[in-house]
Amino acid sequence: GAVVSQHPSRVICKSGTSVKIECRSLDFQATTMFWYRQFPKKSLMLMATSNEGSKATYEQGVEKDKFLINHASLTLSTLTVTSAHPEDSSFYICSAREGGGSAEAFFGQGTRLTVV
Amino acid sequence: GESVGLHLPTLSVQEGDNSIINCAYSNSASDYFIWYKQESGKGPQFIIDIRSNMDKRQGQRVTVLLNKTVKHLSLQIAATQPGDSAVYFCAENSGYSTLTFGKGTMLLVSP
């Protein structure tokens, strides 16, 4: 299947700083990318959907000013957690869909964020 | 809103047994369903999918059954192996929209 690369896999940052997570589709063009958050032993919660070249659509309850999403190209989307707090510590996962009506989404390997 | 849910949080089986993981969904408009496997610290991995115009689909050692009458989805794993130990999620898709994930079932396979 198609490959989605997420970087970094682990990051530790101090409270109040910002951290950027990258999601790249390596062998296909991802017209739509999704960002999920996952707490331990819980399911994936969709945070936002981003389409290349347009603003992301955030799910209810997700602060768009805190979780900045940029999808500047067909192969790259970034999630920036701004002014991070310990409660932002979580596992963040991206997925990408190829255009043309394909429904299958390919997932990155996830990023473990720890805010200290 | 409508959601996808799972009945069992943990399923323990012996190596070689067949495993069945169940999922109930409530959105009758969903037309595409996917099962994912997630190992600890990793992203979800696609296992098998099924469209709403089918009621059964088979892969290698896995079978997905869809019962639209009762809005039920199941994943059957034949001859379960220790490497199958993971959390399994079902997900539903309505049209060309996002995936909604179920709560997950942890499968534990004992040698």
PDB file of N, CA, C and O in Angstrom, chain B residues 3 8 12 17-18 22 24 26 32 35-36 41 44 47 53 58 63 73-74 78-79 81 88 95-96 101:
ATOM      1  N   SER B   3     -22.450   7.049  15.736  1.00  0.00           N
ATOM      2  CA  SER B   3     -21.092   6.597  16.038  1.00  0.00           C
ATOM      3  C   SER B   3     -20.945   5.116  15.786  1.00  0.00           C
ATOM      4  O   SER B   3     -21.900   4.387  15.568  1.00  0.00           O
ATOM      5  N   LEU B   8     -16.602  -5.581  22.894  1.00  0.00           N
ATOM      6  CA  LEU B   8     -15.650  -6.137  23.819  1.00  0.00           C
ATOM      7  C   LEU B   8     -14.360  -5.350  23.815  1.00  0.00           C
ATOM      8  O   LEU B   8     -13.728  -5.167  22.802  1.00  0.00           O
ATOM      9  N   SER B  12      -9.168 -12.527  24.588  1.00  0.00           N
ATOM     10  CA  SER B  12      -8.006 -13.393  24.782  1.00  0.00           C
ATOM     11  C   SER B  12      -8.255 -14.743  24.127  1.00  0.00           C
ATOM     12  O   SER B  12      -9.277 -15.368  24.371  1.00  0.00           O
ATOM     13  N   ASP B  17      -6.364 -20.710  17.537  1.00  0.00           N
ATOM     14  CA  ASP B  17      -7.816 -20.543  17.559  1.00  0.00           C
ATOM     15  C   ASP B  17      -8.236 -19.515  16.519  1.00  0.00           C
ATOM     16  O   ASP B  17      -7.426 -18.730  16.030  1.00  0.00           O
ATOM     17  N   ASN B  18      -9.524 -19.511  16.238  1.00  0.00           N
ATOM     18  CA  ASN B  18     -10.093 -18.451  15.395  1.00  0.00           C
ATOM     19  C   ASN B  18     -10.596 -17.334  16.311  1.00  0.00           C
ATOM     20  O   ASN B  18     -11.139 -17.593  17.384  1.00  0.00           O
ATOM     21  N   ASN B  22     -16.108  -8.012  17.061  1.00  0.00           N
ATOM     22  CA  ASN B  22     -17.380  -7.447  16.615  1.00  0.00           C
ATOM     23  C   ASN B  22     -17.415  -5.930  16.691  1.00  0.00           C
ATOM     24  O   ASN B  22     -16.699  -5.308  17.472  1.00  0.00           O
ATOM     25  N   ALA B  24     -20.481  -2.657  16.184  1.00  0.00           N
ATOM     26  CA  ALA B  24     -21.822  -2.186  15.845  1.00  0.00           C
ATOM     27  C   ALA B  24     -21.716  -0.762  15.343  1.00  0.00           C
ATOM     28  O   ALA B  24     -20.978   0.038  15.904  1.00  0.00           O
ATOM     29  N   SER B  26     -24.008   2.699  13.721  1.00  0.00           N
ATOM     30  CA  SER B  26     -25.364   3.239  13.789  1.00  0.00           C
ATOM     31  C   SER B  26     -25.721   4.144  12.621  1.00  0.00           C
ATOM     32  O   SER B  26     -26.888   4.499  12.466  1.00  0.00           O
ATOM     33  N   TYR B  32     -18.966   2.304   3.492  1.00  0.00           N
ATOM     34  CA  TYR B  32     -17.648   1.695   3.392  1.00  0.00           C
ATOM     35  C   TYR B  32     -17.123   1.487   4.797  1.00  0.00           C
ATOM     36  O   TYR B  32     -17.210   2.386   5.644  1.00  0.00           O
ATOM     37  N   TRP B  35     -11.376  -2.348   8.641  1.00  0.00           N
ATOM     38  CA  TRP B  35     -10.776  -2.828   9.885  1.00  0.00           C
ATOM     39  C   TRP B  35      -9.291  -2.461   9.874  1.00  0.00           C
ATOM     40  O   TRP B  35      -8.583  -2.668   8.878  1.00  0.00           O
ATOM     41  N   TYR B  36      -8.873  -1.926  11.028  1.00  0.00           N
ATOM     42  CA  TYR B  36      -7.474  -1.569  11.205  1.00  0.00           C
ATOM     43  C   TYR B  36      -6.886  -2.328  12.385  1.00  0.00           C
ATOM     44  O   TYR B  36      -7.567  -2.620  13.361  1.00  0.00           O
ATOM     45  N   GLY B  41       2.181   1.911  20.094  1.00  0.00           N
ATOM     46  CA  GLY B  41       3.086   2.962  19.666  1.00  0.00           C
ATOM     47  C   GLY B  41       3.170   3.175  18.184  1.00  0.00           C
ATOM     48  O   GLY B  41       4.037   3.917  17.704  1.00  0.00           O
ATOM     49  N   PRO B  44      -2.376   3.090  12.848  1.00  0.00           N
ATOM     50  CA  PRO B  44      -3.237   1.990  12.380  1.00  0.00           C
ATOM     51  C   PRO B  44      -2.769   1.414  11.053  1.00  0.00           C
ATOM     52  O   PRO B  44      -2.300   2.143  10.188  1.00  0.00           O
ATOM     53  N   ILE B  47      -6.279  -3.561   7.383  1.00  0.00           N
ATOM     54  CA  ILE B  47      -6.375  -5.022   7.311  1.00  0.00           C
ATOM     55  C   ILE B  47      -7.245  -5.430   6.134  1.00  0.00           C
ATOM     56  O   ILE B  47      -6.823  -6.156   5.243  1.00  0.00           O
ATOM     57  N   ASN B  53     -22.369  -2.768  -0.423  1.00  0.00           N
ATOM     58  CA  ASN B  53     -23.096  -3.633  -1.367  1.00  0.00           C
ATOM     59  C   ASN B  53     -22.636  -5.087  -1.269  1.00  0.00           C
ATOM     60  O   ASN B  53     -23.023  -5.930  -2.078  1.00  0.00           O
ATOM     61  N   GLN B  58     -13.203 -11.765   1.916  1.00  0.00           N
ATOM     62  CA  GLN B  58     -12.127 -12.552   2.507  1.00  0.00           C
ATOM     63  C   GLN B  58     -10.771 -12.075   2.059  1.00  0.00           C
ATOM     64  O   GLN B  58     -10.569 -11.692   0.907  1.00  0.00           O
ATOM     65  N   THR B  63     -11.516 -12.468   7.451  1.00  0.00           N
ATOM     66  CA  THR B  63     -12.795 -12.354   6.772  1.00  0.00           C
ATOM     67  C   THR B  63     -13.584 -11.259   7.456  1.00  0.00           C
ATOM     68  O   THR B  63     -13.624 -11.196   8.694  1.00  0.00           O
ATOM     69  N   LEU B  73     -20.812  -5.410  12.129  1.00  0.00           N
ATOM     70  CA  LEU B  73     -19.604  -5.720  11.356  1.00  0.00           C
ATOM     71  C   LEU B  73     -18.734  -6.641  12.209  1.00  0.00           C
ATOM     72  O   LEU B  73     -18.635  -6.451  13.428  1.00  0.00           O
ATOM     73  N   SER B  74     -18.135  -7.621  11.592  1.00  0.00           N
ATOM     74  CA  SER B  74     -17.231  -8.472  12.360  1.00  0.00           C
ATOM     75  C   SER B  74     -15.968  -8.772  11.563  1.00  0.00           C
ATOM     76  O   SER B  74     -15.961  -8.755  10.327  1.00  0.00           O
ATOM     77  N   ALA B  78      -8.489 -16.245  11.214  1.00  0.00           N
ATOM     78  CA  ALA B  78      -8.302 -17.696  11.288  1.00  0.00           C
ATOM     79  C   ALA B  78      -6.901 -18.027  11.800  1.00  0.00           C
ATOM     80  O   ALA B  78      -5.932 -17.319  11.518  1.00  0.00           O
ATOM     81  N   ALA B  79      -6.830 -19.110  12.579  1.00  0.00           N
ATOM     82  CA  ALA B  79      -5.534 -19.592  13.081  1.00  0.00           C
ATOM     83  C   ALA B  79      -4.718 -18.440  13.660  1.00  0.00           C
ATOM     84  O   ALA B  79      -3.618 -18.134  13.193  1.00  0.00           O
ATOM     85  N   GLN B  81      -2.377 -15.975  15.487  1.00  0.00           N
ATOM     86  CA  GLN B  81      -0.970 -16.111  15.839  1.00  0.00           C
ATOM     87  C   GLN B  81      -0.574 -15.036  16.856  1.00  0.00           C
ATOM     88  O   GLN B  81      -1.230 -13.993  16.938  1.00  0.00           O
ATOM     89  N   TYR B  88      -7.643  -3.712  17.618  1.00  0.00           N
ATOM     90  CA  TYR B  88      -8.327  -3.703  16.330  1.00  0.00           C
ATOM     91  C   TYR B  88      -9.464  -2.683  16.380  1.00  0.00           C
ATOM     92  O   TYR B  88     -10.267  -2.671  17.322  1.00  0.00           O
ATOM     93  N   GLY B  95     -19.839   8.267   2.396  1.00  0.00           N
ATOM     94  CA  GLY B  95     -19.496   9.001   1.192  1.00  0.00           C
ATOM     95  C   GLY B  95     -18.019   9.311   1.153  1.00  0.00           C
ATOM     96  O   GLY B  95     -17.193   8.511   1.554  1.00  0.00           O
ATOM     97  N   TYR B  96     -17.663  10.483   0.728  1.00  0.00           N
ATOM     98  CA  TYR B  96     -16.256  10.872   0.638  1.00  0.00           C
ATOM     99  C   TYR B  96     -15.897  11.721   1.839  1.00  0.00           C
ATOM    100  O   TYR B  96     -15.303  12.774   1.735  1.00  0.00           O
ATOM    101  N   PHE B 101     -13.978   6.173  13.883  1.00  0.00           N
ATOM    102  CA  PHE B 101     -13.440   4.947  14.467  1.00  0.00           C
ATOM    103  C   PHE B 101     -14.267   4.461  15.644  1.00  0.00           C
ATOM    104  O   PHE B 101     -14.809   5.260  16.416  1.00  0.00           O
TER     105      PHE B 101
END
